[in-house]
Amino acid sequence: MNVERVSKVLNNLQKRDLSQALITDPMSIWYLTGYYTQPYERFFALYLAQTGKGITSALFCNRLFPDATGAADAVVTFDDTDDPIPLVAQATNHAATLGVDKNLAARWLVPLMRSGACAGVELCSFAVDEARSVKDAREQELMRQASLANDQAMAWLASQVHVGASERSIAEGLLGEYRSLGAQDHSFTPIVSFGDHAADPHHEPDDSVLAKGDMVLFDVGCRRDWYCSDMTRTFFTAQPTAHQLEVYDTVRRANEAAEKMVRPGVEFAQLDLTARKIIEDAGYGQYFTHRLGHQIGLEDHEPGDVSSTHHEPVQPGQCFSIEPGIYIPGDIGVRIEDLVIVTDDGCEVLNHYSKEPQVLDA
């Protein structure tokens, strides 16, 4: 168990007058204990409590799961035919409210509420989300390494672009390249978009083949040593038209202006509005159809978005994307995305692949 991380979570709980919590998100359990398994439909939970005697923890695991010895003060095991809820009720303080995370399925939550295991329940995902949001020095270095692999993979992707290549064939070859660079997996399904497919921000690669003059958008990320990367670049395959260059330059200016604003104390909303104003002033406001970015770490999308409604100030150690885009259906789609880590006086941009307009020799 990582005592420092658990203490942060319990301190966050105490700010809301909570002294105990049940955490069921597998990645958060790994973050706090170093133990990971994918439970699928089976019950899997970490109980944490702050008592007068200190921190109490119990990990509830099916016997089918890998051995969890040492991951918590107590490891409570059960079989498929056992009901885990009474086991949880034996550990909880029945007179206190129990914090539960957003991942706890109703099939477990409702019986838990009826069991008398606690005085009530309250959503407490914030306690772990806030702890995971601020990366320590080791986590920041892992984020850098994941982004370095992604920079190198982007160069490989650009080299695969040629007339007749399909979106699907390039996307399917990416995992092998990631693994050759020391990454273990994708952090999300890669987006490879040719031509006006890029006007769909979440286009899924299909069998469409590249034609000379198509613009190409790659939105890709890898997972390396648990931590995720995420980057988008848009390329030309012929000399761009004035219209294409205008759209591209507008997106790039929005990306760079927002990145220059990142520093402790600036609201997430200010970053979004800075980029959005540049796009609106250029006449493309209606075509910027999503928030500016999202936090990232152990998962590609983590709580705490970079949007016009998020008015909390950014903090040193937070990592998030800056990814403005313009998407004109039937015409053009351009997105440019970097990850940044907030420093004491600004930010570190983790991606170094050029954002200059690039014409690929297709």
Coordinates of C-alpha atoms in Angstrom, one line a residue:
M1 CA 0.0 0.0 0.0
N2 CA 1.3 3.5 -0.9
V3 CA 0.8 5.2 2.5
E4 CA 1.5 8.7 1.1
R5 CA -1.2 8.4 -1.6
V6 CA -3.7 6.8 0.7
S7 CA -3.2 9.6 3.2
K8 CA -3.9 12.2 0.5
V9 CA -7.2 10.4 -0.3
L10 CA -8.2 10.2 3.3
N11 CA -7.4 13.9 3.8
N12 CA -9.6 14.7 0.8
L13 CA -12.4 12.7 2.4
Q14 CA -12.0 14.5 5.7
K15 CA -12.6 17.8 4.0
R16 CA -16.1 16.5 3.3
D17 CA -16.6 15.0 6.7
L18 CA -16.1 11.5 5.5
S19 CA -13.9 8.9 7.4
Q20 CA -14.3 5.8 5.2
A21 CA -14.6 4.9 1.6
L22 CA -15.0 2.0 -0.8
I23 CA -13.1 2.3 -4.0
T24 CA -13.9 0.0 -6.9
D25 CA -12.0 1.5 -9.9
P26 CA -9.3 -1.0 -10.7
M27 CA -6.8 1.7 -11.8
S28 CA -7.3 3.7 -8.6
I29 CA -6.8 0.6 -6.6
W30 CA -3.5 0.0 -8.4
Y31 CA -2.6 3.7 -7.8
L32 CA -3.1 3.2 -4.0
T33 CA -1.9 -0.4 -3.5
G34 CA 0.3 -1.4 -6.5
Y35 CA -2.1 -4.3 -7.1
Y36 CA -4.0 -4.6 -10.4
T37 CA -6.5 -7.0 -11.8
Q38 CA -9.4 -6.6 -14.2
P39 CA -12.4 -8.0 -12.3
Y40 CA -15.0 -7.9 -15.2
E41 CA -18.3 -8.7 -13.6
R42 CA -16.9 -9.8 -10.2
F43 CA -16.8 -7.7 -7.1
F44 CA -13.4 -6.0 -6.4
A45 CA -13.0 -3.2 -3.9
L46 CA -10.6 -1.4 -1.6
Y47 CA -11.9 -0.2 1.8
L48 CA -10.1 2.7 3.4
A49 CA -10.8 4.3 6.8
Q50 CA -9.2 6.9 9.1
T51 CA -9.7 5.9 12.7
G52 CA -8.2 7.0 16.0
K53 CA -5.7 4.3 15.6
G54 CA -4.6 5.4 12.1
I55 CA -5.3 4.1 8.6
T56 CA -7.3 0.9 8.1
S57 CA -7.4 -0.9 4.7
A58 CA -9.0 -4.0 3.4
L59 CA -8.9 -5.4 -0.2
F60 CA -11.8 -7.6 -1.3
C61 CA -10.8 -10.1 -3.9
N62 CA -12.3 -13.1 -5.6
R63 CA -10.1 -16.2 -5.2
L64 CA -9.7 -16.3 -9.0
F65 CA -7.7 -13.1 -8.9
P66 CA -3.9 -13.0 -8.6
D67 CA -2.6 -13.2 -5.0
A68 CA -3.0 -9.8 -3.4
T69 CA -1.0 -10.6 -0.2
G70 CA 0.5 -7.4 1.3
A71 CA -1.6 -5.0 -0.9
A72 CA -3.7 -3.9 2.2
D73 CA -3.8 -4.5 5.9
A74 CA -6.3 -7.2 5.3
V75 CA -7.1 -9.2 2.1
V76 CA -10.5 -10.7 2.2
T77 CA -11.1 -13.4 -0.3
F78 CA -14.3 -15.1 -1.5
D79 CA -15.6 -17.5 -4.1
D80 CA -18.0 -16.9 -7.0
T81 CA -20.8 -18.4 -4.9
D82 CA -20.2 -16.1 -2.0
D83 CA -22.0 -12.8 -1.3
P84 CA -19.3 -10.2 -0.8
I85 CA -21.6 -7.6 0.7
P86 CA -21.7 -9.1 4.2
L87 CA -17.9 -9.3 4.1
V88 CA -17.7 -5.6 3.4
A89 CA -20.2 -4.9 6.2
Q90 CA -17.9 -6.6 8.7
A91 CA -15.2 -4.1 7.9
T92 CA -17.2 -0.8 7.8
N93 CA -18.2 1.6 10.5
H94 CA -22.0 1.2 10.5
A95 CA -22.6 4.5 12.3
A96 CA -20.7 6.6 9.7
T97 CA -21.4 7.6 6.1
L98 CA -19.5 5.6 3.5
G99 CA -18.0 7.2 0.5
V100 CA -18.4 5.2 -2.7
D101 CA -16.8 5.9 -6.1
K102 CA -18.6 6.3 -9.4
N103 CA -17.6 2.9 -10.5
L104 CA -19.5 0.9 -7.9
A105 CA -22.2 -0.9 -9.9
A106 CA -25.8 -0.7 -8.7
R107 CA -25.9 -4.4 -8.3
W108 CA -23.5 -4.0 -5.4
L109 CA -24.4 -0.6 -4.2
V110 CA -28.1 -1.2 -3.6
P111 CA -27.5 -4.4 -1.4
L112 CA -24.8 -2.5 0.4
M113 CA -27.1 0.3 1.3
R114 CA -29.7 -2.2 2.5
S115 CA -27.3 -4.2 4.5
G116 CA -26.8 -1.6 7.3
A117 CA -23.1 -1.4 6.6
C118 CA -23.1 2.4 7.0
A119 CA -25.3 5.3 8.0
G120 CA -25.6 6.4 4.4
V121 CA -23.6 6.7 1.2
E122 CA -22.0 9.7 -0.6
L123 CA -20.2 9.9 -3.9
C124 CA -16.5 10.3 -3.1
S125 CA -14.7 9.9 -6.4
F126 CA -13.3 13.3 -6.0
A127 CA -11.0 12.1 -3.2
V128 CA -9.0 9.8 -5.5
D129 CA -9.5 11.9 -8.6
E130 CA -7.9 14.9 -6.9
A131 CA -5.0 12.8 -5.6
R132 CA -4.3 11.3 -9.0
S133 CA -4.6 14.7 -10.7
V134 CA -1.3 16.0 -9.3
K135 CA 1.6 13.9 -10.5
D136 CA 4.7 13.4 -8.4
A137 CA 8.2 13.6 -9.8
R138 CA 8.3 9.9 -10.8
E139 CA 4.9 10.1 -12.5
Q140 CA 5.9 13.2 -14.4
E141 CA 9.0 11.4 -15.7
L142 CA 6.8 8.4 -16.8
M143 CA 4.6 10.9 -18.6
R144 CA 7.6 12.3 -20.4
Q145 CA 8.8 8.9 -21.5
A146 CA 5.3 7.9 -22.8
S147 CA 5.2 11.2 -24.8
L148 CA 8.7 10.7 -26.2
A149 CA 7.6 7.3 -27.5
N150 CA 4.5 9.0 -29.0
D151 CA 6.7 11.7 -30.7
Q152 CA 8.8 8.9 -32.3
A153 CA 5.7 7.0 -33.3
M154 CA 4.3 10.1 -35.0
A155 CA 7.3 10.2 -37.3
W156 CA 6.7 6.5 -38.1
L157 CA 3.1 7.3 -38.9
A158 CA 4.0 10.1 -41.3
S159 CA 6.4 7.8 -43.1
Q160 CA 3.5 5.3 -43.7
V161 CA 1.4 7.8 -45.7
H162 CA 1.3 7.1 -49.4
V163 CA -1.3 7.0 -52.1
G164 CA -3.3 3.8 -51.8
A165 CA -2.5 3.2 -48.1
S166 CA -5.7 2.6 -46.0
E167 CA -6.6 4.2 -42.7
R168 CA -7.0 0.7 -41.2
S169 CA -3.7 -0.6 -42.4
I170 CA -1.7 2.3 -40.9
A171 CA -3.7 2.1 -37.6
E172 CA -3.2 -1.7 -37.3
G173 CA 0.6 -1.3 -37.8
L174 CA 1.0 1.2 -35.0
L175 CA 1.0 -1.2 -32.0
G176 CA 4.0 -3.0 -33.3
E177 CA 5.8 0.4 -33.6
Y178 CA 4.9 1.3 -30.1
R179 CA 6.2 -1.9 -28.7
S180 CA 9.5 -1.4 -30.6
L181 CA 9.7 1.9 -28.8
G182 CA 9.3 0.4 -25.3
A183 CA 5.5 1.0 -24.9
Q184 CA 3.2 -1.8 -24.0
D185 CA -0.1 -0.8 -25.6
H186 CA -2.3 1.9 -27.1
S187 CA -3.7 4.3 -24.5
F188 CA -6.9 4.5 -26.7
T189 CA -8.0 3.3 -30.1
P190 CA -5.9 5.3 -32.7
I191 CA -7.6 7.8 -34.9
V192 CA -6.4 7.8 -38.5
S193 CA -8.4 10.1 -40.8
F194 CA -8.0 10.9 -44.5
G195 CA -9.6 13.8 -46.3
D196 CA -12.9 15.0 -44.9
H197 CA -13.0 12.1 -42.5
A198 CA -10.9 14.4 -40.3
A199 CA -14.0 16.6 -39.9
D200 CA -15.3 13.8 -37.6
P201 CA -13.3 14.4 -34.4
H202 CA -13.6 10.7 -33.4
H203 CA -13.5 9.0 -36.8
E204 CA -12.7 5.3 -36.6
P205 CA -10.2 4.1 -39.2
D206 CA -11.8 2.2 -42.0
D207 CA -10.7 0.8 -45.4
S208 CA -10.7 4.2 -47.1
V209 CA -7.5 4.7 -49.1
L210 CA -5.4 7.8 -49.4
A211 CA -5.7 10.0 -52.5
K212 CA -3.1 12.6 -53.5
G213 CA -4.1 15.9 -51.9
D214 CA -6.0 14.4 -48.9
M215 CA -5.1 15.9 -45.6
V216 CA -4.3 13.3 -42.9
L217 CA -5.0 13.5 -39.2
F218 CA -3.4 11.2 -36.6
D219 CA -4.7 11.3 -33.0
V220 CA -2.7 8.6 -31.2
G221 CA -1.3 7.6 -27.8
C222 CA 0.5 4.8 -26.1
R223 CA 0.7 3.3 -22.6
R224 CA 4.2 2.9 -21.3
D225 CA 4.9 1.7 -17.8
W226 CA 1.2 2.3 -16.9
Y227 CA 1.2 6.0 -18.0
C228 CA -0.5 7.3 -21.1
S229 CA 0.4 9.7 -23.9
D230 CA -1.9 11.5 -26.4
M231 CA -1.0 13.7 -29.3
T232 CA -2.6 14.9 -32.6
R233 CA -1.0 16.2 -35.7
T234 CA -2.5 17.1 -39.1
F235 CA -0.5 16.8 -42.3
F236 CA -0.9 17.8 -46.0
T237 CA -0.1 15.5 -48.9
A238 CA 0.0 18.2 -51.6
Q239 CA 0.7 21.9 -51.5
P240 CA -2.1 23.3 -49.3
T241 CA -4.7 25.8 -50.6
A242 CA -5.0 29.2 -48.9
H243 CA -8.2 27.9 -47.2
Q244 CA -6.4 24.9 -45.8
L245 CA -3.5 26.9 -44.6
E246 CA -5.8 29.4 -42.9
V247 CA -7.6 26.7 -41.0
Y248 CA -4.4 25.0 -40.0
D249 CA -2.8 28.3 -38.9
T250 CA -5.8 29.2 -36.8
V251 CA -5.8 25.9 -35.0
R252 CA -2.0 26.1 -34.4
R253 CA -2.3 29.7 -33.0
A254 CA -5.1 28.6 -30.7
N255 CA -3.0 25.7 -29.4
E256 CA 0.1 27.8 -28.8
A257 CA -1.8 30.7 -27.2
A258 CA -3.4 28.4 -24.7
E259 CA -0.1 26.7 -23.9
K260 CA 1.5 30.1 -23.2
M261 CA -1.2 30.8 -20.7
V262 CA -0.7 27.7 -18.6
R263 CA 0.6 28.5 -15.1
P264 CA -0.5 27.9 -11.5
G265 CA -3.6 29.9 -10.6
V266 CA -5.0 30.3 -14.1
E267 CA -8.5 28.7 -14.4
F268 CA -9.0 25.8 -16.8
A269 CA -11.9 27.8 -18.3
Q270 CA -9.5 30.7 -19.2
L271 CA -7.4 28.3 -21.2
D272 CA -10.4 27.1 -23.1
L273 CA -11.7 30.6 -23.7
T274 CA -8.3 31.8 -24.9
A275 CA -8.1 29.1 -27.7
R276 CA -11.8 29.4 -28.5
K277 CA -11.6 33.2 -29.0
I278 CA -8.8 32.8 -31.6
I279 CA -10.9 30.4 -33.5
E280 CA -14.1 32.5 -33.2
D281 CA -12.3 35.6 -34.3
A282 CA -11.2 33.8 -37.4
G283 CA -14.8 33.0 -38.2
Y284 CA -14.7 29.3 -37.4
G285 CA -16.2 29.3 -33.9
Q286 CA -19.2 27.0 -34.8
Y287 CA -16.7 24.4 -36.0
F288 CA -14.8 24.0 -32.7
T289 CA -17.2 21.5 -31.3
H290 CA -15.5 20.1 -28.1
R291 CA -13.7 21.2 -25.0
L292 CA -10.1 22.3 -25.2
G293 CA -8.7 19.3 -23.4
H294 CA -8.7 16.6 -20.7
Q295 CA -6.5 15.5 -17.9
I296 CA -4.4 12.4 -18.4
G297 CA -2.3 10.0 -16.5
L298 CA -3.0 6.3 -15.7
E299 CA -5.9 6.7 -18.1
D300 CA -6.1 8.7 -21.3
H301 CA -9.2 10.7 -20.1
E302 CA -9.2 11.5 -16.4
P303 CA -11.6 13.7 -14.4
G304 CA -11.0 17.5 -14.6
D305 CA -11.5 18.7 -18.1
V306 CA -10.1 21.9 -19.8
S307 CA -13.5 23.5 -20.6
S308 CA -15.3 26.8 -20.3
T309 CA -17.2 25.5 -17.3
H310 CA -14.3 24.3 -15.2
H311 CA -13.3 27.3 -13.0
E312 CA -10.8 25.6 -10.7
P313 CA -7.2 26.9 -11.0
V314 CA -4.5 24.7 -12.5
Q315 CA -1.9 23.3 -10.1
P316 CA 1.7 22.3 -10.4
G317 CA 2.0 18.6 -11.3
Q318 CA -1.3 18.4 -13.3
C319 CA -1.1 17.0 -16.8
F320 CA -3.6 17.7 -19.5
S321 CA -4.1 18.1 -23.2
I322 CA -4.4 21.3 -25.2
E323 CA -6.2 20.2 -28.4
P324 CA -8.2 22.8 -30.3
G325 CA -9.7 21.8 -33.6
I326 CA -11.8 23.0 -36.5
Y327 CA -14.1 20.5 -38.2
I328 CA -16.1 21.6 -41.3
P329 CA -18.2 18.7 -42.5
G330 CA -17.5 17.6 -46.1
D331 CA -14.5 19.9 -46.3
I332 CA -11.7 19.8 -43.7
G333 CA -10.7 18.8 -40.2
V334 CA -7.7 20.0 -38.4
R335 CA -6.7 19.3 -34.8
I336 CA -3.3 19.9 -33.0
E337 CA -2.8 18.4 -29.6
D338 CA 0.0 18.5 -27.0
L339 CA 0.2 17.4 -23.4
V340 CA 1.5 19.8 -20.8
I341 CA 2.6 19.4 -17.2
V342 CA 2.0 22.5 -15.0
T343 CA 5.3 23.7 -13.4
D344 CA 5.8 26.3 -10.6
D345 CA 5.9 29.2 -13.1
G346 CA 4.4 27.9 -16.4
C347 CA 4.2 24.6 -18.1
E348 CA 6.3 21.9 -19.8
V349 CA 5.1 20.9 -23.2
L350 CA 5.6 17.1 -23.4
N351 CA 5.3 16.8 -27.2
H352 CA 8.1 17.9 -29.5
Y353 CA 6.9 16.7 -32.9
S354 CA 6.8 19.8 -35.1
K355 CA 3.6 21.8 -35.5
E356 CA 4.9 23.6 -38.6
P357 CA 2.8 22.8 -41.7
Q358 CA 4.2 19.7 -43.2
V359 CA 3.6 18.3 -46.7
L360 CA 4.2 14.5 -46.8
D361 CA 5.7 12.9 -49.9
A362 CA 2.7 10.7 -50.6

